[in-house]
């Protein structure tokens, strides 16, 4: 039984990095992608990291190359430098976290805090900024220490552990096992698990947690994949297709 105070997590499908279409001028993690998701009544998953001068920016990759053509990592650029860049050869800029919240317009949010050094500053700024948001929100991270920060410092914020098999990660086996097998989720107070679509089926570790807390599947990329896996999770983060609306929220523009 999912607790009433965060049942909203399972009520609405979640658009991965907004309802983007990189091939047709709506880049991932752009204001048009967020506005499109909100208009269609989907929740939004996005990524937060901090510029060199302490501004929260919404961007997935550490490296700027894929989405902007610039060399180097976002964390080494100032806000002013980042604002000169454009996403995927469009006029879209990298949004600030505050701009993202405005575009999201009250829909459910799943906010991933990218792993980083010196845990505390990014988390505190994210928490402070989210307090003004008018809708439901939660945070998630691959880094269990980031999730733990919210348990200790902001226990009212719903928090979850992101995970996968980590087979390709260049880490020692013990570290892969700790994360893939969700060994730190009780310690960090995870209230949901977000596990990847490639390895969620028949995953005994996910099933164990799924008896008590919600399971979110990332990233579902087709209707057929959803149909194959939907019995493994309570909600999905999706991209690359528009899912058939089987969730309980009626799209805002059809009310």
PDB file of C-alpha atoms in Angstrom:
ATOM      1  CA  UNK A   1       0.000   0.000   0.000  1.00  0.00           C
ATOM      2  CA  UNK A   2       1.462   3.339  -1.099  1.00  0.00           C
ATOM      3  CA  UNK A   3       1.289   6.024   1.582  1.00  0.00           C
ATOM      4  CA  UNK A   4      -1.240   8.753   0.888  1.00  0.00           C
ATOM      5  CA  UNK A   5       1.274  11.554   1.411  1.00  0.00           C
ATOM      6  CA  UNK A   6       3.224  10.536  -1.663  1.00  0.00           C
ATOM      7  CA  UNK A   7       0.712   8.579  -3.696  1.00  0.00           C
ATOM      8  CA  UNK A   8       0.953  11.420  -6.220  1.00  0.00           C
ATOM      9  CA  UNK A   9       4.229   9.820  -7.328  1.00  0.00           C
ATOM     10  CA  UNK A  10       2.289   7.069  -9.056  1.00  0.00           C
ATOM     11  CA  UNK A  11      -0.660   9.047 -10.415  1.00  0.00           C
ATOM     12  CA  UNK A  12       0.864  10.693 -13.490  1.00  0.00           C
ATOM     13  CA  UNK A  13       3.393   9.543 -16.067  1.00  0.00           C
ATOM     14  CA  UNK A  14       6.639  11.504 -15.933  1.00  0.00           C
ATOM     15  CA  UNK A  15       8.271  13.020 -19.021  1.00  0.00           C
ATOM     16  CA  UNK A  16      12.042  12.484 -19.061  1.00  0.00           C
ATOM     17  CA  UNK A  17      13.819  15.868 -19.327  1.00  0.00           C
ATOM     18  CA  UNK A  18      10.495  17.354 -20.343  1.00  0.00           C
ATOM     19  CA  UNK A  19       8.372  16.371 -23.318  1.00  0.00           C
ATOM     20  CA  UNK A  20      11.263  16.979 -25.682  1.00  0.00           C
ATOM     21  CA  UNK A  21      11.837  16.299 -29.369  1.00  0.00           C
ATOM     22  CA  UNK A  22      15.477  16.942 -30.164  1.00  0.00           C
ATOM     23  CA  UNK A  23      14.894  16.287 -33.865  1.00  0.00           C
ATOM     24  CA  UNK A  24      12.182  18.910 -34.190  1.00  0.00           C
ATOM     25  CA  UNK A  25      13.482  21.905 -32.324  1.00  0.00           C
ATOM     26  CA  UNK A  26      12.347  21.083 -28.771  1.00  0.00           C
ATOM     27  CA  UNK A  27      15.568  20.140 -26.959  1.00  0.00           C
ATOM     28  CA  UNK A  28      15.702  18.046 -23.831  1.00  0.00           C
ATOM     29  CA  UNK A  29      15.741  20.037 -20.586  1.00  0.00           C
ATOM     30  CA  UNK A  30      14.605  23.205 -22.366  1.00  0.00           C
ATOM     31  CA  UNK A  31      11.805  25.575 -21.431  1.00  0.00           C
ATOM     32  CA  UNK A  32       9.700  24.537 -24.482  1.00  0.00           C
ATOM     33  CA  UNK A  33      10.035  20.868 -23.449  1.00  0.00           C
ATOM     34  CA  UNK A  34       8.898  21.658 -19.912  1.00  0.00           C
ATOM     35  CA  UNK A  35       6.006  23.822 -21.104  1.00  0.00           C
ATOM     36  CA  UNK A  36       4.907  21.094 -23.523  1.00  0.00           C
ATOM     37  CA  UNK A  37       4.901  18.481 -20.750  1.00  0.00           C
ATOM     38  CA  UNK A  38       2.917  20.749 -18.428  1.00  0.00           C
ATOM     39  CA  UNK A  39       0.398  21.598 -21.158  1.00  0.00           C
ATOM     40  CA  UNK A  40      -0.236  17.888 -21.689  1.00  0.00           C
ATOM     41  CA  UNK A  41      -0.591  17.125 -17.975  1.00  0.00           C
ATOM     42  CA  UNK A  42       2.532  14.991 -17.572  1.00  0.00           C
ATOM     43  CA  UNK A  43       4.886  15.123 -14.637  1.00  0.00           C
ATOM     44  CA  UNK A  44       8.458  16.187 -15.404  1.00  0.00           C
ATOM     45  CA  UNK A  45      11.810  14.630 -14.563  1.00  0.00           C
ATOM     46  CA  UNK A  46      14.819  16.920 -14.800  1.00  0.00           C
ATOM     47  CA  UNK A  47      18.438  17.316 -13.738  1.00  0.00           C
ATOM     48  CA  UNK A  48      20.056  19.929 -11.511  1.00  0.00           C
ATOM     49  CA  UNK A  49      23.685  20.917 -11.199  1.00  0.00           C
ATOM     50  CA  UNK A  50      25.514  24.106 -10.260  1.00  0.00           C
ATOM     51  CA  UNK A  51      27.551  26.577 -12.303  1.00  0.00           C
ATOM     52  CA  UNK A  52      31.013  27.720 -11.267  1.00  0.00           C
ATOM     53  CA  UNK A  53      29.527  30.820  -9.637  1.00  0.00           C
ATOM     54  CA  UNK A  54      26.823  29.001  -7.711  1.00  0.00           C
ATOM     55  CA  UNK A  55      23.740  29.199  -9.958  1.00  0.00           C
ATOM     56  CA  UNK A  56      21.498  26.126 -10.184  1.00  0.00           C
ATOM     57  CA  UNK A  57      21.185  25.085 -13.823  1.00  0.00           C
ATOM     58  CA  UNK A  58      19.046  22.424 -15.489  1.00  0.00           C
ATOM     59  CA  UNK A  59      21.222  20.156 -17.640  1.00  0.00           C
ATOM     60  CA  UNK A  60      21.800  16.415 -17.772  1.00  0.00           C
ATOM     61  CA  UNK A  61      25.355  15.728 -18.931  1.00  0.00           C
ATOM     62  CA  UNK A  62      28.451  16.710 -17.004  1.00  0.00           C
ATOM     63  CA  UNK A  63      30.033  17.605 -20.345  1.00  0.00           C
ATOM     64  CA  UNK A  64      28.505  20.355 -22.487  1.00  0.00           C
ATOM     65  CA  UNK A  65      29.556  18.915 -25.847  1.00  0.00           C
ATOM     66  CA  UNK A  66      26.567  16.766 -26.820  1.00  0.00           C
ATOM     67  CA  UNK A  67      23.886  19.390 -26.278  1.00  0.00           C
ATOM     68  CA  UNK A  68      25.751  22.679 -26.881  1.00  0.00           C
ATOM     69  CA  UNK A  69      28.934  21.910 -28.831  1.00  0.00           C
ATOM     70  CA  UNK A  70      31.051  23.595 -26.133  1.00  0.00           C
ATOM     71  CA  UNK A  71      34.080  21.921 -24.590  1.00  0.00           C
ATOM     72  CA  UNK A  72      34.324  21.100 -20.886  1.00  0.00           C
ATOM     73  CA  UNK A  73      31.970  20.544 -17.972  1.00  0.00           C
ATOM     74  CA  UNK A  74      29.063  22.722 -16.916  1.00  0.00           C
ATOM     75  CA  UNK A  75      30.404  23.088 -13.383  1.00  0.00           C
ATOM     76  CA  UNK A  76      33.461  24.934 -14.715  1.00  0.00           C
ATOM     77  CA  UNK A  77      31.435  27.628 -16.523  1.00  0.00           C
ATOM     78  CA  UNK A  78      29.850  30.694 -14.951  1.00  0.00           C
ATOM     79  CA  UNK A  79      26.185  31.516 -15.398  1.00  0.00           C
ATOM     80  CA  UNK A  80      26.997  34.286 -17.895  1.00  0.00           C
ATOM     81  CA  UNK A  81      29.178  31.929 -19.938  1.00  0.00           C
ATOM     82  CA  UNK A  82      26.505  29.236 -19.964  1.00  0.00           C
ATOM     83  CA  UNK A  83      23.834  31.673 -21.146  1.00  0.00           C
ATOM     84  CA  UNK A  84      25.815  32.325 -24.316  1.00  0.00           C
ATOM     85  CA  UNK A  85      25.399  28.654 -25.317  1.00  0.00           C
ATOM     86  CA  UNK A  86      22.438  27.206 -27.223  1.00  0.00           C
ATOM     87  CA  UNK A  87      20.833  23.784 -26.950  1.00  0.00           C
ATOM     88  CA  UNK A  88      20.944  21.478 -29.979  1.00  0.00           C
ATOM     89  CA  UNK A  89      21.314  24.251 -32.584  1.00  0.00           C
ATOM     90  CA  UNK A  90      18.142  26.026 -31.466  1.00  0.00           C
ATOM     91  CA  UNK A  91      17.568  29.396 -29.826  1.00  0.00           C
ATOM     92  CA  UNK A  92      16.994  27.669 -26.448  1.00  0.00           C
ATOM     93  CA  UNK A  93      19.360  28.440 -23.576  1.00  0.00           C
ATOM     94  CA  UNK A  94      20.247  26.253 -20.622  1.00  0.00           C
ATOM     95  CA  UNK A  95      17.520  27.121 -18.075  1.00  0.00           C
ATOM     96  CA  UNK A  96      18.083  28.036 -14.487  1.00  0.00           C
ATOM     97  CA  UNK A  97      16.307  25.905 -11.915  1.00  0.00           C
ATOM     98  CA  UNK A  98      13.976  28.811 -11.116  1.00  0.00           C
ATOM     99  CA  UNK A  99      13.037  29.150 -14.800  1.00  0.00           C
ATOM    100  CA  UNK A 100      12.312  25.440 -14.908  1.00  0.00           C
ATOM    101  CA  UNK A 101       9.953  25.650 -11.928  1.00  0.00           C
ATOM    102  CA  UNK A 102       8.044  28.489 -13.570  1.00  0.00           C
ATOM    103  CA  UNK A 103       7.663  26.553 -16.839  1.00  0.00           C
ATOM    104  CA  UNK A 104       6.584  23.383 -14.995  1.00  0.00           C
ATOM    105  CA  UNK A 105       3.498  25.262 -13.821  1.00  0.00           C
ATOM    106  CA  UNK A 106       2.546  23.075 -10.871  1.00  0.00           C
ATOM    107  CA  UNK A 107       2.787  19.577 -12.388  1.00  0.00           C
ATOM    108  CA  UNK A 108       4.473  16.760 -10.448  1.00  0.00           C
ATOM    109  CA  UNK A 109       8.280  16.983 -10.439  1.00  0.00           C
ATOM    110  CA  UNK A 110      11.031  14.397 -10.097  1.00  0.00           C
ATOM    111  CA  UNK A 111      14.261  16.345  -9.605  1.00  0.00           C
ATOM    112  CA  UNK A 112      17.523  14.485 -10.042  1.00  0.00           C
ATOM    113  CA  UNK A 113      20.513  16.070  -8.332  1.00  0.00           C
ATOM    114  CA  UNK A 114      23.603  15.105 -10.289  1.00  0.00           C
ATOM    115  CA  UNK A 115      26.415  13.625  -8.254  1.00  0.00           C
ATOM    116  CA  UNK A 116      29.118  16.105  -7.278  1.00  0.00           C
ATOM    117  CA  UNK A 117      31.777  16.872  -4.700  1.00  0.00           C
ATOM    118  CA  UNK A 118      31.175  18.668  -1.409  1.00  0.00           C
ATOM    119  CA  UNK A 119      27.598  17.584  -0.822  1.00  0.00           C
ATOM    120  CA  UNK A 120      25.530  20.230   0.906  1.00  0.00           C
ATOM    121  CA  UNK A 121      25.534  23.474  -1.079  1.00  0.00           C
ATOM    122  CA  UNK A 122      23.680  22.215  -4.150  1.00  0.00           C
ATOM    123  CA  UNK A 123      21.222  20.332  -1.965  1.00  0.00           C
ATOM    124  CA  UNK A 124      20.515  23.318   0.279  1.00  0.00           C
ATOM    125  CA  UNK A 125      19.983  25.621  -2.704  1.00  0.00           C
ATOM    126  CA  UNK A 126      17.715  23.098  -4.419  1.00  0.00           C
ATOM    127  CA  UNK A 127      15.687  22.660  -1.244  1.00  0.00           C
ATOM    128  CA  UNK A 128      15.342  26.405  -0.707  1.00  0.00           C
ATOM    129  CA  UNK A 129      14.224  26.979  -4.303  1.00  0.00           C
ATOM    130  CA  UNK A 130      11.727  24.110  -4.293  1.00  0.00           C
ATOM    131  CA  UNK A 131       9.949  25.523  -1.245  1.00  0.00           C
ATOM    132  CA  UNK A 132       8.215  28.076  -3.461  1.00  0.00           C
ATOM    133  CA  UNK A 133       6.949  25.508  -5.989  1.00  0.00           C
ATOM    134  CA  UNK A 134       3.167  25.250  -6.082  1.00  0.00           C
ATOM    135  CA  UNK A 135       2.959  21.548  -6.973  1.00  0.00           C
ATOM    136  CA  UNK A 136       4.234  18.190  -5.719  1.00  0.00           C
ATOM    137  CA  UNK A 137       7.944  17.416  -5.992  1.00  0.00           C
ATOM    138  CA  UNK A 138      10.535  14.869  -4.956  1.00  0.00           C
ATOM    139  CA  UNK A 139      14.291  14.518  -5.337  1.00  0.00           C
ATOM    140  CA  UNK A 140      16.333  11.545  -6.505  1.00  0.00           C
ATOM    141  CA  UNK A 141      19.991  10.803  -7.101  1.00  0.00           C
ATOM    142  CA  UNK A 142      22.366   8.019  -8.029  1.00  0.00           C
ATOM    143  CA  UNK A 143      24.497   9.215  -5.135  1.00  0.00           C
ATOM    144  CA  UNK A 144      23.135   7.712  -1.893  1.00  0.00           C
ATOM    145  CA  UNK A 145      24.827  10.439   0.141  1.00  0.00           C
ATOM    146  CA  UNK A 146      22.751  13.099  -1.619  1.00  0.00           C
ATOM    147  CA  UNK A 147      19.579  11.208  -0.759  1.00  0.00           C
ATOM    148  CA  UNK A 148      20.849  10.911   2.809  1.00  0.00           C
ATOM    149  CA  UNK A 149      21.357  14.710   2.990  1.00  0.00           C
ATOM    150  CA  UNK A 150      17.620  15.190   2.522  1.00  0.00           C
ATOM    151  CA  UNK A 151      16.772  12.572   5.130  1.00  0.00           C
ATOM    152  CA  UNK A 152      18.897  14.439   7.684  1.00  0.00           C
ATOM    153  CA  UNK A 153      18.358  18.064   6.686  1.00  0.00           C
ATOM    154  CA  UNK A 154      14.973  18.157   4.931  1.00  0.00           C
ATOM    155  CA  UNK A 155      13.085  15.028   5.991  1.00  0.00           C
ATOM    156  CA  UNK A 156       9.756  16.369   4.711  1.00  0.00           C
ATOM    157  CA  UNK A 157      11.014  16.175   1.100  1.00  0.00           C
ATOM    158  CA  UNK A 158      10.156  12.901  -0.628  1.00  0.00           C
ATOM    159  CA  UNK A 159      13.421  11.278  -1.718  1.00  0.00           C
ATOM    160  CA  UNK A 160      14.395   8.289  -3.808  1.00  0.00           C
ATOM    161  CA  UNK A 161      17.374   6.234  -4.913  1.00  0.00           C
ATOM    162  CA  UNK A 162      18.222   6.015  -8.612  1.00  0.00           C
ATOM    163  CA  UNK A 163      19.872   2.791  -9.616  1.00  0.00           C
ATOM    164  CA  UNK A 164      20.679   0.285 -12.350  1.00  0.00           C
ATOM    165  CA  UNK A 165      22.969  -2.712 -12.839  1.00  0.00           C
ATOM    166  CA  UNK A 166      26.119  -0.540 -13.159  1.00  0.00           C
ATOM    167  CA  UNK A 167      27.693  -3.305 -15.276  1.00  0.00           C
ATOM    168  CA  UNK A 168      29.611  -0.808 -17.403  1.00  0.00           C
ATOM    169  CA  UNK A 169      30.686   1.456 -14.540  1.00  0.00           C
ATOM    170  CA  UNK A 170      34.507   1.595 -14.014  1.00  0.00           C
ATOM    171  CA  UNK A 171      34.187   0.918 -10.297  1.00  0.00           C
ATOM    172  CA  UNK A 172      35.245  -1.824  -7.886  1.00  0.00           C
ATOM    173  CA  UNK A 173      32.794  -4.714  -7.615  1.00  0.00           C
ATOM    174  CA  UNK A 174      31.853  -3.934  -4.013  1.00  0.00           C
ATOM    175  CA  UNK A 175      30.725  -0.427  -4.995  1.00  0.00           C
ATOM    176  CA  UNK A 176      28.652  -1.741  -7.904  1.00  0.00           C
ATOM    177  CA  UNK A 177      27.023  -4.285  -5.603  1.00  0.00           C
ATOM    178  CA  UNK A 178      26.192  -1.704  -2.943  1.00  0.00           C
ATOM    179  CA  UNK A 179      24.403   0.499  -5.471  1.00  0.00           C
ATOM    180  CA  UNK A 180      22.863  -2.064  -7.818  1.00  0.00           C
ATOM    181  CA  UNK A 181      21.540  -4.156  -4.942  1.00  0.00           C
ATOM    182  CA  UNK A 182      20.164  -1.096  -3.138  1.00  0.00           C
ATOM    183  CA  UNK A 183      22.153  -1.808   0.020  1.00  0.00           C
ATOM    184  CA  UNK A 184      22.143   1.808   1.230  1.00  0.00           C
ATOM    185  CA  UNK A 185      18.463   2.599   0.708  1.00  0.00           C
ATOM    186  CA  UNK A 186      17.399   2.060   4.311  1.00  0.00           C
ATOM    187  CA  UNK A 187      20.365   4.071   5.573  1.00  0.00           C
ATOM    188  CA  UNK A 188      19.561   7.032   3.353  1.00  0.00           C
ATOM    189  CA  UNK A 189      15.818   6.854   3.940  1.00  0.00           C
ATOM    190  CA  UNK A 190      14.742   6.227   0.354  1.00  0.00           C
ATOM    191  CA  UNK A 191      10.966   6.519  -0.013  1.00  0.00           C
ATOM    192  CA  UNK A 192      10.906   5.257  -3.589  1.00  0.00           C
ATOM    193  CA  UNK A 193      13.250   3.432  -5.949  1.00  0.00           C
ATOM    194  CA  UNK A 194      13.872   4.516  -9.549  1.00  0.00           C
ATOM    195  CA  UNK A 195      15.384   1.595 -11.471  1.00  0.00           C
ATOM    196  CA  UNK A 196      16.299   1.283 -15.120  1.00  0.00           C
ATOM    197  CA  UNK A 197      14.105  -0.464 -17.653  1.00  0.00           C
ATOM    198  CA  UNK A 198      16.854  -2.752 -18.965  1.00  0.00           C
ATOM    199  CA  UNK A 199      17.234  -4.674 -15.711  1.00  0.00           C
ATOM    200  CA  UNK A 200      14.041  -4.132 -13.723  1.00  0.00           C
ATOM    201  CA  UNK A 201      12.329  -7.354 -14.842  1.00  0.00           C
ATOM    202  CA  UNK A 202      12.706 -10.155 -12.258  1.00  0.00           C
ATOM    203  CA  UNK A 203      15.030  -8.006 -10.136  1.00  0.00           C
ATOM    204  CA  UNK A 204      14.775  -9.440  -6.627  1.00  0.00           C
ATOM    205  CA  UNK A 205      16.177  -6.325  -4.978  1.00  0.00           C
ATOM    206  CA  UNK A 206      13.591  -4.089  -6.617  1.00  0.00           C
ATOM    207  CA  UNK A 207      10.829  -6.558  -5.786  1.00  0.00           C
ATOM    208  CA  UNK A 208      11.841  -6.545  -2.118  1.00  0.00           C
ATOM    209  CA  UNK A 209      11.532  -2.771  -1.841  1.00  0.00           C
ATOM    210  CA  UNK A 210       8.439  -2.768  -4.016  1.00  0.00           C
ATOM    211  CA  UNK A 211       6.480  -4.463  -1.251  1.00  0.00           C
ATOM    212  CA  UNK A 212       6.643  -1.268   0.821  1.00  0.00           C
ATOM    213  CA  UNK A 213       7.542   1.737  -1.366  1.00  0.00           C
ATOM    214  CA  UNK A 214       6.825   2.874  -4.951  1.00  0.00           C
ATOM    215  CA  UNK A 215       8.965   1.690  -7.848  1.00  0.00           C
ATOM    216  CA  UNK A 216       9.508   4.045 -10.775  1.00  0.00           C
ATOM    217  CA  UNK A 217      10.962   2.706 -14.018  1.00  0.00           C
ATOM    218  CA  UNK A 218      13.364   4.773 -16.128  1.00  0.00           C
ATOM    219  CA  UNK A 219      13.565   5.321 -19.042  1.00  0.00           C
ATOM    220  CA  UNK A 220      10.694   3.695 -20.955  1.00  0.00           C
ATOM    221  CA  UNK A 221      11.091   4.534 -24.643  1.00  0.00           C
ATOM    222  CA  UNK A 222       8.101   2.939 -26.382  1.00  0.00           C
ATOM    223  CA  UNK A 223       4.533   1.849 -25.762  1.00  0.00           C
ATOM    224  CA  UNK A 224       5.506  -1.772 -26.366  1.00  0.00           C
ATOM    225  CA  UNK A 225       8.227  -1.548 -23.717  1.00  0.00           C
ATOM    226  CA  UNK A 226       5.701  -0.116 -21.275  1.00  0.00           C
ATOM    227  CA  UNK A 227       3.269  -2.934 -22.073  1.00  0.00           C
ATOM    228  CA  UNK A 228       6.006  -5.522 -21.504  1.00  0.00           C
ATOM    229  CA  UNK A 229       7.187  -4.096 -18.189  1.00  0.00           C
ATOM    230  CA  UNK A 230       4.235  -2.331 -16.570  1.00  0.00           C
ATOM    231  CA  UNK A 231       3.705  -5.100 -14.003  1.00  0.00           C
ATOM    232  CA  UNK A 232       7.208  -4.359 -12.620  1.00  0.00           C
ATOM    233  CA  UNK A 233       6.643  -0.766 -11.517  1.00  0.00           C
ATOM    234  CA  UNK A 234       4.168   1.750 -10.149  1.00  0.00           C
ATOM    235  CA  UNK A 235       5.008   4.569 -12.541  1.00  0.00           C
ATOM    236  CA  UNK A 236       7.364   5.343 -15.405  1.00  0.00           C
ATOM    237  CA  UNK A 237       9.686   8.055 -16.618  1.00  0.00           C
ATOM    238  CA  UNK A 238       9.394   8.058 -20.411  1.00  0.00           C
ATOM    239  CA  UNK A 239      10.786   9.656 -23.532  1.00  0.00           C
ATOM    240  CA  UNK A 240      10.863   9.178 -27.334  1.00  0.00           C
ATOM    241  CA  UNK A 241       7.102   8.511 -27.530  1.00  0.00           C
ATOM    242  CA  UNK A 242       3.784   9.802 -26.256  1.00  0.00           C
ATOM    243  CA  UNK A 243       2.265   7.117 -24.022  1.00  0.00           C
ATOM    244  CA  UNK A 244      -1.343   6.061 -24.170  1.00  0.00           C
ATOM    245  CA  UNK A 245      -3.015   7.832 -21.272  1.00  0.00           C
ATOM    246  CA  UNK A 246      -3.724   5.140 -18.707  1.00  0.00           C
ATOM    247  CA  UNK A 247      -2.683   7.271 -15.749  1.00  0.00           C
ATOM    248  CA  UNK A 248      -5.371   8.945 -13.670  1.00  0.00           C
ATOM    249  CA  UNK A 249      -4.768  12.613 -14.462  1.00  0.00           C
ATOM    250  CA  UNK A 250      -6.758  14.172 -17.294  1.00  0.00           C
ATOM    251  CA  UNK A 251      -4.507  16.357 -19.483  1.00  0.00           C
ATOM    252  CA  UNK A 252      -5.005  19.999 -18.580  1.00  0.00           C
ATOM    253  CA  UNK A 253      -5.799  21.078 -22.143  1.00  0.00           C
ATOM    254  CA  UNK A 254      -8.692  18.592 -22.422  1.00  0.00           C
ATOM    255  CA  UNK A 255     -10.535  19.654 -19.249  1.00  0.00           C
TER     256      UNK A 255
END
